Tab-separated table of C-alpha atoms and ligand atoms in Angstrom:
chain	number	residue	atom	x	y	z
A	1	UNK	CA	106.203	128.818	77.336
A	2	UNK	CA	104.446	131.706	79.076
A	3	UNK	CA	105.209	135.391	78.576
A	4	UNK	CA	104.000	138.539	80.309
A	5	UNK	CA	101.307	140.116	78.117
A	6	UNK	CA	102.504	143.674	78.732
A	7	UNK	CA	105.888	142.706	77.289
A	8	UNK	CA	104.370	141.770	73.914
A	9	UNK	CA	103.839	144.395	71.232
A	10	UNK	CA	101.429	144.436	68.296
A	11	UNK	CA	103.593	145.963	65.601
A	12	UNK	CA	101.477	147.540	62.871
A	13	UNK	CA	104.441	147.639	60.529
A	14	UNK	CA	104.423	143.839	60.409
A	15	UNK	CA	101.004	142.601	61.454
A	16	UNK	CA	98.740	142.348	58.392
A	17	UNK	CA	95.246	143.111	59.697
A	18	UNK	CA	94.063	146.659	59.392
A	19	UNK	CA	91.045	145.930	61.600
A	20	UNK	CA	90.307	143.349	64.304
A	21	UNK	CA	86.999	141.497	64.587
A	22	UNK	CA	85.325	142.599	67.835
A	23	UNK	CA	82.904	139.673	67.483
A	24	UNK	CA	85.782	137.223	67.405
A	25	UNK	CA	87.478	138.823	70.420
A	26	UNK	CA	84.225	138.710	72.428
A	27	UNK	CA	83.646	135.054	71.547
A	28	UNK	CA	87.228	134.247	72.662
A	29	UNK	CA	86.577	136.113	75.937
A	30	UNK	CA	83.415	134.064	76.520
A	31	UNK	CA	85.343	130.854	75.893
A	32	UNK	CA	88.083	131.963	78.293
A	33	UNK	CA	85.490	132.610	80.991
A	34	UNK	CA	84.123	129.100	80.354
A	35	UNK	CA	87.630	127.729	81.023
A	36	UNK	CA	88.717	127.122	77.423
A	37	UNK	CA	92.409	126.977	76.532
A	38	UNK	CA	93.795	128.408	73.287
A	39	UNK	CA	96.830	127.355	71.294
A	40	UNK	CA	99.936	129.523	71.895
A	41	UNK	CA	100.238	132.726	69.923
A	42	UNK	CA	103.255	133.105	67.602
A	43	UNK	CA	105.761	135.785	68.600
A	44	UNK	CA	109.253	136.897	67.642
A	45	UNK	CA	112.005	138.734	69.479
A	46	UNK	CA	113.262	141.594	67.333
A	47	UNK	CA	115.568	144.563	67.591
A	48	UNK	CA	114.909	147.883	65.849
A	49	UNK	CA	115.459	151.627	66.388
A	50	UNK	CA	113.471	151.418	69.665
A	51	UNK	CA	115.614	148.576	71.067
A	52	UNK	CA	114.592	144.978	71.789
A	53	UNK	CA	110.981	143.929	71.651
A	54	UNK	CA	108.752	140.876	71.356
A	55	UNK	CA	106.119	141.208	68.662
A	56	UNK	CA	103.063	139.156	67.704
A	57	UNK	CA	103.201	137.421	64.342
A	58	UNK	CA	99.946	135.535	64.788
A	59	UNK	CA	97.287	135.672	67.512
A	60	UNK	CA	96.277	139.308	67.967
A	61	UNK	CA	92.595	138.390	68.503
A	62	UNK	CA	93.668	135.921	71.197
A	63	UNK	CA	96.056	138.238	73.030
A	64	UNK	CA	93.442	141.035	72.947
A	65	UNK	CA	90.863	138.692	74.512
A	66	UNK	CA	93.399	137.680	77.213
A	67	UNK	CA	94.168	141.339	77.925
A	68	UNK	CA	90.476	142.233	78.164
A	69	UNK	CA	89.971	139.378	80.635
A	70	UNK	CA	92.846	140.814	82.740
A	71	UNK	CA	95.193	137.871	82.220
A	72	UNK	CA	98.807	138.812	82.965
A	73	UNK	CA	100.448	136.035	80.942
A	74	UNK	CA	99.856	134.124	77.740
A	75	UNK	CA	101.232	130.935	76.203
A	76	UNK	CA	103.613	131.745	73.277
A	77	UNK	CA	105.686	129.987	70.634
A	78	UNK	CA	108.706	131.687	69.073
A	79	UNK	CA	109.030	131.673	65.291
A	80	UNK	CA	112.850	131.770	65.462
A	81	UNK	CA	114.922	131.328	68.610
A	82	UNK	CA	117.405	134.111	67.902
A	83	UNK	CA	116.709	137.855	68.002
A	84	UNK	CA	116.053	139.183	64.483
A	85	UNK	CA	117.156	142.627	63.330
A	86	UNK	CA	114.046	144.264	61.902
A	87	UNK	CA	116.183	147.070	60.399
A	88	UNK	CA	117.532	144.558	57.875
A	89	UNK	CA	115.145	144.848	54.867
A	90	UNK	CA	115.252	141.096	54.165
A	91	UNK	CA	114.325	140.270	57.769
A	92	UNK	CA	111.525	142.839	57.724
A	93	UNK	CA	110.121	141.280	54.560
A	94	UNK	CA	110.297	137.760	56.038
A	95	UNK	CA	108.470	138.908	59.175
A	96	UNK	CA	105.709	140.465	57.057
A	97	UNK	CA	105.389	137.343	54.933
A	98	UNK	CA	105.273	134.894	57.853
A	99	UNK	CA	102.808	137.032	59.741
A	100	UNK	CA	100.534	137.217	56.686
A	101	UNK	CA	100.832	133.487	55.936
A	102	UNK	CA	100.008	132.503	59.529
A	103	UNK	CA	97.005	134.799	59.553
A	104	UNK	CA	95.844	133.408	56.215
A	105	UNK	CA	95.830	129.926	57.615
A	106	UNK	CA	93.077	130.069	60.240
A	107	UNK	CA	90.700	132.175	62.335
A	108	UNK	CA	89.134	135.322	60.908
A	109	UNK	CA	90.104	135.323	57.216
A	110	UNK	CA	92.384	138.120	56.060
A	111	UNK	CA	90.635	140.415	53.600
A	112	UNK	CA	92.165	141.045	50.162
A	113	UNK	CA	92.585	144.593	51.416
A	114	UNK	CA	94.829	143.286	54.236
A	115	UNK	CA	96.904	141.261	51.771
A	116	UNK	CA	97.141	144.226	49.399
A	117	UNK	CA	98.304	146.396	52.287
A	118	UNK	CA	101.111	143.904	53.063
A	119	UNK	CA	102.071	143.473	49.398
A	120	UNK	CA	102.379	147.240	48.954
A	121	UNK	CA	104.589	147.520	52.058
A	122	UNK	CA	106.790	144.674	50.794
A	123	UNK	CA	107.092	146.146	47.275
A	124	UNK	CA	107.754	149.603	48.650
A	125	UNK	CA	110.567	148.380	50.903
A	126	UNK	CA	112.384	146.583	48.066
A	127	UNK	CA	115.018	148.457	46.121
A	128	UNK	CA	114.343	148.964	42.421
A	129	UNK	CA	116.839	146.273	41.355
A	130	UNK	CA	114.996	143.668	43.448
A	131	UNK	CA	111.535	144.066	41.937
A	132	UNK	CA	111.937	141.504	39.152
A	133	UNK	CA	109.593	138.514	39.635
A	134	UNK	CA	108.151	139.980	42.845
A	135	UNK	CA	104.576	139.429	41.624
A	136	UNK	CA	105.144	135.688	41.080
A	137	UNK	CA	106.926	135.355	44.418
A	138	UNK	CA	104.124	137.035	46.387
A	139	UNK	CA	101.440	135.127	44.449
A	140	UNK	CA	103.004	131.847	45.613
A	141	UNK	CA	103.445	133.022	49.203
A	142	UNK	CA	99.901	134.338	49.590
A	143	UNK	CA	98.126	131.824	47.324
A	144	UNK	CA	96.700	134.417	44.949
A	145	UNK	CA	96.976	134.714	41.179
A	146	UNK	CA	99.865	136.670	39.709
A	147	UNK	CA	97.554	139.098	37.847
A	148	UNK	CA	95.776	139.878	41.138
A	149	UNK	CA	99.096	140.618	42.872
A	150	UNK	CA	100.151	142.714	39.845
A	151	UNK	CA	96.986	144.727	40.193
A	152	UNK	CA	97.795	145.327	43.856
A	153	UNK	CA	101.394	146.433	43.461
A	154	UNK	CA	101.603	147.893	39.960
A	155	UNK	CA	101.015	151.519	41.138
A	156	UNK	CA	103.947	151.243	43.541
A	157	UNK	CA	106.175	149.516	40.958
A	158	UNK	CA	105.332	152.161	38.350
A	159	UNK	CA	106.110	154.931	40.818
A	160	UNK	CA	109.443	153.356	41.723
A	161	UNK	CA	110.384	152.925	38.065
A	162	UNK	CA	109.377	156.517	37.377
A	163	UNK	CA	111.586	157.689	40.263
A	164	UNK	CA	114.524	155.725	38.858
A	165	UNK	CA	113.884	156.920	35.314
A	166	UNK	CA	113.678	160.548	36.372
A	167	UNK	CA	116.964	160.183	38.269
A	168	UNK	CA	118.570	158.767	35.123
A	169	UNK	CA	117.252	161.640	33.013
A	170	UNK	CA	118.316	164.221	35.603
A	171	UNK	CA	121.861	162.830	35.703
A	172	UNK	CA	122.002	162.667	31.923
A	173	UNK	CA	121.003	166.315	31.628
A	174	UNK	CA	123.632	167.165	34.240
A	175	UNK	CA	126.172	165.556	31.907
A	176	UNK	CA	127.001	162.489	33.995
A	177	UNK	CA	128.670	159.640	32.116
A	178	UNK	CA	126.430	156.697	31.236
A	179	UNK	CA	128.679	154.245	33.087
A	180	UNK	CA	128.373	156.248	36.317
A	181	UNK	CA	124.592	156.482	35.967
A	182	UNK	CA	124.430	152.770	35.305
A	183	UNK	CA	126.489	151.976	38.434
A	184	UNK	CA	124.410	154.291	40.609
A	185	UNK	CA	121.055	152.970	39.396
A	186	UNK	CA	122.085	149.287	39.357
A	187	UNK	CA	121.185	148.660	35.692
A	188	UNK	CA	123.309	148.137	32.590
A	189	UNK	CA	124.314	150.934	30.210
A	190	UNK	CA	122.085	149.673	27.400
A	191	UNK	CA	119.052	149.924	29.664
A	192	UNK	CA	120.137	153.423	30.711
A	193	UNK	CA	120.268	154.617	27.108
A	194	UNK	CA	116.933	152.900	26.398
A	195	UNK	CA	115.305	154.770	29.306
A	196	UNK	CA	116.747	158.089	28.102
A	197	UNK	CA	115.465	157.354	24.573
A	198	UNK	CA	112.009	156.513	25.980
A	199	UNK	CA	111.829	159.749	27.934
A	200	UNK	CA	112.882	161.766	24.902
A	201	UNK	CA	110.180	160.012	22.896
A	202	UNK	CA	107.531	161.469	25.245
A	203	UNK	CA	107.944	164.715	23.251
A	204	UNK	CA	107.435	166.698	26.433
A	205	UNK	CA	108.620	169.867	24.736
A	206	UNK	CA	105.986	169.550	21.999
A	207	UNK	CA	103.240	168.946	24.543
A	208	UNK	CA	104.378	172.071	26.405
A	209	UNK	CA	104.196	174.101	23.220
A	210	UNK	CA	100.722	172.729	22.582
A	211	UNK	CA	99.551	174.193	25.888
A	212	UNK	CA	100.168	171.566	28.587
A	213	UNK	CA	101.458	173.189	31.762
A	214	UNK	CA	104.644	172.133	33.560
A	215	UNK	CA	102.460	171.046	36.446
A	216	UNK	CA	100.388	168.762	34.244
A	217	UNK	CA	103.434	167.283	32.524
A	218	UNK	CA	105.254	166.727	35.823
A	219	UNK	CA	102.262	164.929	37.340
A	220	UNK	CA	101.670	162.851	34.225
A	221	UNK	CA	105.267	161.588	33.953
A	222	UNK	CA	105.983	161.461	37.715
A	223	UNK	CA	108.866	163.935	37.237
A	224	UNK	CA	109.674	166.738	39.628
A	225	UNK	CA	109.036	170.234	38.321
A	226	UNK	CA	112.705	171.140	37.902
A	227	UNK	CA	113.389	168.096	35.746
A	228	UNK	CA	110.237	168.737	33.711
A	229	UNK	CA	111.424	172.280	33.054
A	230	UNK	CA	114.898	171.031	32.163
A	231	UNK	CA	113.447	168.621	29.586
A	232	UNK	CA	111.214	171.313	28.103
A	233	UNK	CA	114.050	173.846	28.004
A	234	UNK	CA	116.541	171.555	26.214
A	235	UNK	CA	118.182	173.224	23.191
A	236	UNK	CA	116.981	176.709	24.148
A	237	UNK	CA	119.229	179.736	24.665
A	238	UNK	CA	119.691	181.426	28.047
A	239	UNK	CA	117.408	184.232	26.904
A	240	UNK	CA	114.607	181.835	25.890
A	241	UNK	CA	115.006	179.935	29.137
A	242	UNK	CA	114.695	183.096	31.214
A	243	UNK	CA	111.627	184.203	29.280
A	244	UNK	CA	109.850	180.894	29.822
A	245	UNK	CA	110.895	180.727	33.471
A	246	UNK	CA	109.803	184.343	33.920
A	247	UNK	CA	113.205	185.171	35.387
A	248	UNK	CA	115.037	188.473	34.959
A	249	UNK	CA	118.803	188.347	35.499
A	250	UNK	CA	120.045	191.191	37.692
A	251	UNK	CA	121.733	194.047	35.886
A	252	UNK	CA	123.212	195.695	38.984
A	253	UNK	CA	125.806	194.123	41.236
A	254	UNK	CA	123.382	193.735	44.150
A	255	UNK	CA	121.472	190.468	43.985
A	256	UNK	CA	119.103	190.405	46.914
A	257	UNK	CA	116.388	187.783	46.964
A	258	UNK	CA	113.889	187.532	49.771
A	259	UNK	CA	112.929	183.915	49.042
A	260	UNK	CA	114.413	180.744	47.622
A	261	UNK	CA	112.773	179.776	44.329
A	262	UNK	CA	111.165	176.379	44.995
A	263	UNK	CA	112.499	174.994	41.700
A	264	UNK	CA	116.058	175.090	43.000
A	265	UNK	CA	117.360	173.259	46.049
A	266	UNK	CA	115.477	171.761	48.923
A	267	UNK	CA	115.033	173.120	52.420
A	268	UNK	CA	118.483	172.842	53.907
A	269	UNK	CA	120.421	174.664	56.644
A	270	UNK	CA	122.150	177.572	54.935
A	271	UNK	CA	120.309	177.076	51.630
A	272	UNK	CA	120.916	179.951	49.220
A	273	UNK	CA	118.332	181.220	46.727
A	274	UNK	CA	118.863	179.416	43.417
A	275	UNK	CA	118.346	182.766	41.699
A	276	UNK	CA	121.868	183.712	42.834
A	277	UNK	CA	123.280	180.664	41.058
A	278	UNK	CA	121.240	181.452	37.926
A	279	UNK	CA	122.807	184.913	37.761
A	280	UNK	CA	126.316	183.557	38.392
A	281	UNK	CA	125.842	180.982	35.611
A	282	UNK	CA	124.507	183.626	33.266
A	283	UNK	CA	127.450	185.998	33.762
A	284	UNK	CA	130.307	183.541	34.191
A	285	UNK	CA	129.520	180.410	32.174
A	286	UNK	CA	127.959	179.312	28.899
A	287	UNK	CA	125.671	176.457	27.917
A	288	UNK	CA	127.307	173.045	28.087
A	289	UNK	CA	130.003	174.198	30.569
A	290	UNK	CA	130.703	171.911	33.495
A	291	UNK	CA	129.981	173.420	36.916
A	292	UNK	CA	131.306	171.740	40.040
A	293	UNK	CA	129.905	172.361	43.521
A	294	UNK	CA	132.134	170.990	46.275
A	295	UNK	CA	129.678	171.713	49.127
A	296	UNK	CA	126.323	171.212	47.530
A	297	UNK	CA	124.070	171.020	50.621
A	298	UNK	CA	120.471	170.726	49.381
A	299	UNK	CA	121.374	170.685	45.663
A	300	UNK	CA	120.651	174.299	44.681
A	301	UNK	CA	123.498	174.431	42.145
A	302	UNK	CA	122.439	171.155	40.466
A	303	UNK	CA	118.904	172.404	40.026
A	304	UNK	CA	120.015	175.801	38.695
A	305	UNK	CA	122.324	174.032	36.206
A	306	UNK	CA	119.435	171.854	35.029
A	307	UNK	CA	117.364	174.947	34.327
A	308	UNK	CA	120.270	176.645	32.532
A	309	UNK	CA	121.495	173.681	30.448
A	310	UNK	CA	124.855	173.474	32.225
A	311	UNK	CA	126.518	170.204	33.205
A	312	UNK	CA	127.054	169.798	36.929
A	313	UNK	CA	128.864	167.494	39.320
A	314	UNK	CA	128.017	168.146	42.945
A	315	UNK	CA	129.676	166.856	46.072
A	316	UNK	CA	129.162	167.169	49.813
A	317	UNK	CA	130.649	165.503	52.856
A	318	UNK	CA	127.159	164.633	54.009
A	319	UNK	CA	124.679	164.658	51.122
A	320	UNK	CA	120.952	164.392	51.904
A	321	UNK	CA	119.633	160.826	51.529
A	322	UNK	CA	117.180	161.816	48.779
A	323	UNK	CA	119.744	163.644	46.607
A	324	UNK	CA	121.377	160.895	44.583
A	325	UNK	CA	122.723	163.636	42.289
A	326	UNK	CA	125.156	164.720	45.026
A	327	UNK	CA	128.220	162.527	45.502
A	328	UNK	CA	129.609	161.969	48.988
A	329	UNK	CA	133.072	163.519	49.043
A	330	UNK	CA	135.252	165.304	51.593
A	331	UNK	CA	137.229	167.871	49.601
A	332	UNK	CA	139.928	167.812	52.320
A	333	UNK	CA	140.919	164.456	50.789
A	334	UNK	CA	141.684	166.187	47.496
A	335	UNK	CA	139.785	167.228	44.378
A	336	UNK	CA	137.101	164.854	43.122
A	337	UNK	CA	137.343	163.753	39.472
A	338	UNK	CA	134.873	166.353	38.217
A	339	UNK	CA	137.149	169.275	39.112
A	340	UNK	CA	139.601	168.698	36.227
A	341	UNK	CA	137.200	169.859	33.523
A	342	UNK	CA	135.270	172.438	35.554
A	343	UNK	CA	134.439	175.716	33.823
A	344	UNK	CA	133.285	177.138	37.164
A	345	UNK	CA	133.585	175.818	40.705
A	346	UNK	CA	130.758	176.999	42.918
A	347	UNK	CA	131.574	177.159	46.626
A	348	UNK	CA	129.177	177.860	49.475
A	349	UNK	CA	131.163	176.684	52.505
A	350	UNK	CA	129.949	176.899	56.096
A	351	UNK	CA	130.769	180.385	57.390
A	352	UNK	CA	133.052	179.028	60.107
A	353	UNK	CA	130.952	178.138	63.201
A	354	UNK	CA	127.629	179.314	61.801
A	355	UNK	CA	125.330	176.258	61.639
A	356	UNK	CA	128.019	174.054	63.219
A	357	UNK	CA	125.353	171.949	64.933
A	358	UNK	CA	123.424	171.389	61.680
A	359	UNK	CA	126.351	170.234	59.512
A	360	UNK	CA	127.697	167.551	61.867
A	361	UNK	CA	131.051	166.751	63.385
A	362	UNK	CA	132.828	165.983	60.087
A	363	UNK	CA	132.058	169.350	58.551
A	364	UNK	CA	134.766	171.999	58.483
A	365	UNK	CA	132.487	174.069	60.749
A	366	UNK	CA	133.493	171.739	63.599
A	367	UNK	CA	137.158	172.821	63.312
A	368	UNK	CA	138.834	175.470	65.448
A	369	UNK	CA	139.709	178.799	63.831
A	370	UNK	CA	143.233	177.842	62.836
A	371	UNK	CA	142.196	174.515	61.303
A	372	UNK	CA	139.172	176.066	59.616
A	373	UNK	CA	141.458	178.568	57.881
A	374	UNK	CA	143.772	175.704	56.884
A	375	UNK	CA	140.685	173.964	55.451
A	376	UNK	CA	139.995	177.139	53.442
A	377	UNK	CA	143.568	177.040	52.197
A	378	UNK	CA	143.012	173.444	51.080
A	379	UNK	CA	139.831	174.560	49.332
A	380	UNK	CA	141.750	177.164	47.348
A	381	UNK	CA	144.398	174.553	46.519
A	382	UNK	CA	141.777	172.072	45.279
A	383	UNK	CA	140.305	174.738	42.966
A	384	UNK	CA	143.625	176.061	41.609
A	385	UNK	CA	143.550	177.156	37.994
A	386	UNK	CA	139.753	177.322	37.728
A	387	UNK	CA	137.202	180.086	37.890
A	388	UNK	CA	135.574	180.051	41.314
A	389	UNK	CA	132.356	181.573	42.677
A	390	UNK	CA	132.637	181.810	46.471
A	391	UNK	CA	129.607	182.642	48.629
A	392	UNK	CA	130.791	184.011	51.949
A	393	UNK	CA	129.608	185.986	54.956
A	394	UNK	CA	131.623	187.305	57.871
A	395	UNK	CA	131.641	185.400	61.117
A	396	UNK	CA	131.575	187.534	64.235
A	397	UNK	CA	131.546	186.383	67.831
A	398	UNK	CA	130.650	189.214	70.219
A	399	UNK	CA	131.922	187.323	73.233
A	400	UNK	CA	135.194	186.528	71.564
A	401	UNK	CA	135.816	189.159	68.847
A	402	UNK	CA	139.282	187.801	67.963
A	403	UNK	CA	137.588	184.582	66.845
A	404	UNK	CA	135.796	186.416	64.006
A	405	UNK	CA	136.679	185.816	60.347
A	406	UNK	CA	136.179	188.517	57.733
A	407	UNK	CA	136.082	188.350	53.967
A	408	UNK	CA	139.559	189.830	53.494
A	409	UNK	CA	141.034	186.692	55.069
A	410	UNK	CA	139.393	184.459	52.495
A	411	UNK	CA	140.575	186.716	49.678
A	412	UNK	CA	144.150	186.561	51.044
A	413	UNK	CA	144.022	182.785	51.149
A	414	UNK	CA	142.774	182.515	47.563
A	415	UNK	CA	145.340	185.080	46.362
A	416	UNK	CA	148.110	182.922	47.816
A	417	UNK	CA	146.965	180.258	45.360
A	418	UNK	CA	147.246	182.652	42.405
A	419	UNK	CA	143.575	183.616	42.273
A	420	UNK	CA	142.515	187.184	41.516
A	421	UNK	CA	139.173	188.708	42.386
A	422	UNK	CA	137.431	189.434	39.101
A	423	UNK	CA	133.987	190.307	40.416
A	424	UNK	CA	132.169	190.869	43.672
A	425	UNK	CA	128.424	190.958	44.165
A	426	UNK	CA	126.464	191.818	47.260
A	427	UNK	CA	123.975	188.998	47.954
A	428	UNK	CA	122.715	190.026	51.383
A	429	UNK	CA	120.217	187.830	53.185
A	430	UNK	CA	116.775	189.277	53.981
A	431	UNK	CA	116.064	189.912	57.685
A	432	UNK	CA	114.046	187.105	59.288
A	433	UNK	CA	110.310	187.784	59.389
A	434	UNK	CA	107.509	187.202	61.913
A	435	UNK	CA	108.206	185.905	65.409
A	436	UNK	CA	111.741	184.825	64.538
A	437	UNK	CA	112.489	188.325	63.214
A	438	UNK	CA	111.041	190.051	66.297
A	439	UNK	CA	113.017	187.800	68.634
A	440	UNK	CA	116.230	188.480	66.666
A	441	UNK	CA	115.669	192.251	66.837
A	442	UNK	CA	114.815	192.193	70.545
A	443	UNK	CA	117.782	190.114	71.607
A	444	UNK	CA	120.154	192.098	69.351
A	445	UNK	CA	119.002	195.342	71.004
A	446	UNK	CA	119.184	193.914	74.476
A	447	UNK	CA	122.644	192.449	73.993
A	448	UNK	CA	124.076	195.457	72.087
A	449	UNK	CA	125.045	193.500	69.029
A	450	UNK	CA	124.109	193.373	65.359
A	451	UNK	CA	122.553	190.505	63.431
A	452	UNK	CA	124.566	189.621	60.324
A	453	UNK	CA	122.845	189.787	56.939
A	454	UNK	CA	125.760	190.854	54.722
A	455	UNK	CA	126.979	188.200	52.338
A	456	UNK	CA	129.052	188.424	49.162
A	457	UNK	CA	129.590	186.387	46.062
A	458	UNK	CA	133.242	186.696	45.122
A	459	UNK	CA	134.304	185.554	41.682
A	460	UNK	CA	137.940	184.526	41.443
A	461	UNK	CA	139.771	183.924	38.219
A	462	UNK	CA	142.474	181.276	38.359
A	463	UNK	CA	145.673	182.238	36.581
B	501	SAM	C1	126.205	176.413	53.401
B	501	SAM	S1	126.002	174.706	53.116
B	501	SAM	C2	125.699	174.630	51.402
B	501	SAM	C3	124.282	175.027	51.076
B	501	SAM	C4	123.942	174.925	49.606
B	501	SAM	N1	124.600	175.941	48.817
B	501	SAM	C5	122.447	175.016	49.410
B	501	SAM	O1	121.950	175.974	48.837
B	501	SAM	O2	121.744	174.111	49.873
B	501	SAM	C6	127.629	174.111	53.350
B	501	SAM	C7	127.820	172.611	53.074
B	501	SAM	O3	129.225	172.293	53.213
B	501	SAM	C8	129.299	170.915	53.544
B	501	SAM	N2	130.670	170.588	54.025
B	501	SAM	C9	131.261	170.914	55.191
B	501	SAM	N3	132.514	170.427	55.262
B	501	SAM	C10	132.748	169.769	54.080
B	501	SAM	C11	133.848	169.050	53.534
B	501	SAM	N4	134.999	168.904	54.209
B	501	SAM	N5	133.725	168.520	52.277
B	501	SAM	C12	132.577	168.646	51.588
B	501	SAM	N6	131.482	169.308	52.067
B	501	SAM	C13	131.563	169.882	53.297
B	501	SAM	C14	128.214	170.763	54.587
B	501	SAM	O4	127.817	169.403	54.712
B	501	SAM	C15	127.097	171.661	54.012
B	501	SAM	O5	126.185	170.916	53.279
């Protein structure tokens, strides 16, 4: 059957050749001018994030020659009659394999570089529990030896295993139970404890003492810097940890930090400096305590707990994809399991409507004032009986002043649930700098209103 050429896409995600042969295209063009006919190209109808599309699986040299000769249509065969969903990882892999196999079979030979490129994409797209026997499978499909395929994909397999292993170690140091780690990582508990044993046998701490830097160790083991620090700091006191991290806890009740320490948390709307959590842990918890964060955002509390040798279970209604150490949980449905044994519950809720757009429609920031305050009441109920560290700033709406919420209202709510304020620290935000800062100042002046920087950390003791 014939298809309009401008309706056919060459999809680099699937097509194996990194480079086309100009010589081959020109020779096809010459043949076309001499009246030659070519066999149909192989295409497939797919659907992906961009909608429906028809893509070439085999015949890119031919279709390019047709295009150059200003043909409007080309003869095609479909691989499968039905539309395939390219977002399904198994379908994507099949499309890559068929496209590579067809291109191996004839015409300009695929280079080993092209095959390697495809193999890496295939290995990268597979989840860690589906990597077993991949080398043998690809060797058969692409008629290469298994050692050659191993050579091609071993860097990606090693990286994936290192990512899994560092997640296991991170969760272990955060005090997660082996059975939970095993479920999350898709491997049995014996393997989990083997991996933890292996990592401990690296003697990272000793290497650090012998002069290797955290940077060098992190690169060597494929760990992130926070985890590398956490491994090195194991069994050390708070004081020793602070000395090595070059961190001074605050001795006055004003904890202002102008920047977020990169070791704690990732860029996230409303991210707080991890240094605030370090201070809170230092003054209100001890090593080995379990900390629970019910609205963990970008994982600042987890990372601070790793550095301080505290256990931590973190939850969020909408955890970032890359933070497997944050469990999806809506606290409005009740306390998650971790709460029972919490020595401190860390709370950094959305300050009512601030960042409503960023947190999504399920966040409590999407609620109206009355329901938001009810959600705060539920929060206090969920935390009853525990020590709580609440980060909070006022919310003020100049157009609708009665919609504002001030800190006293939160304190009242918590007091209704038998909490008492036992500490209060000023943790004001720094004013924005550069262009953003100038714009904020200008519009504040013009509109006769103040920008809000004040923020407090309130520590409640449960009775
Ligand atoms: C201010 S952010 C936390 C930022 C975090 N402390 C950090 O440093 O990255 C507030 C978080 O509350 C979460 N959240 C909102 N409603 C929630 C709910 N009902 N249950 C759990 N988390 C919720 C949002 O998804 C958001 O990540």
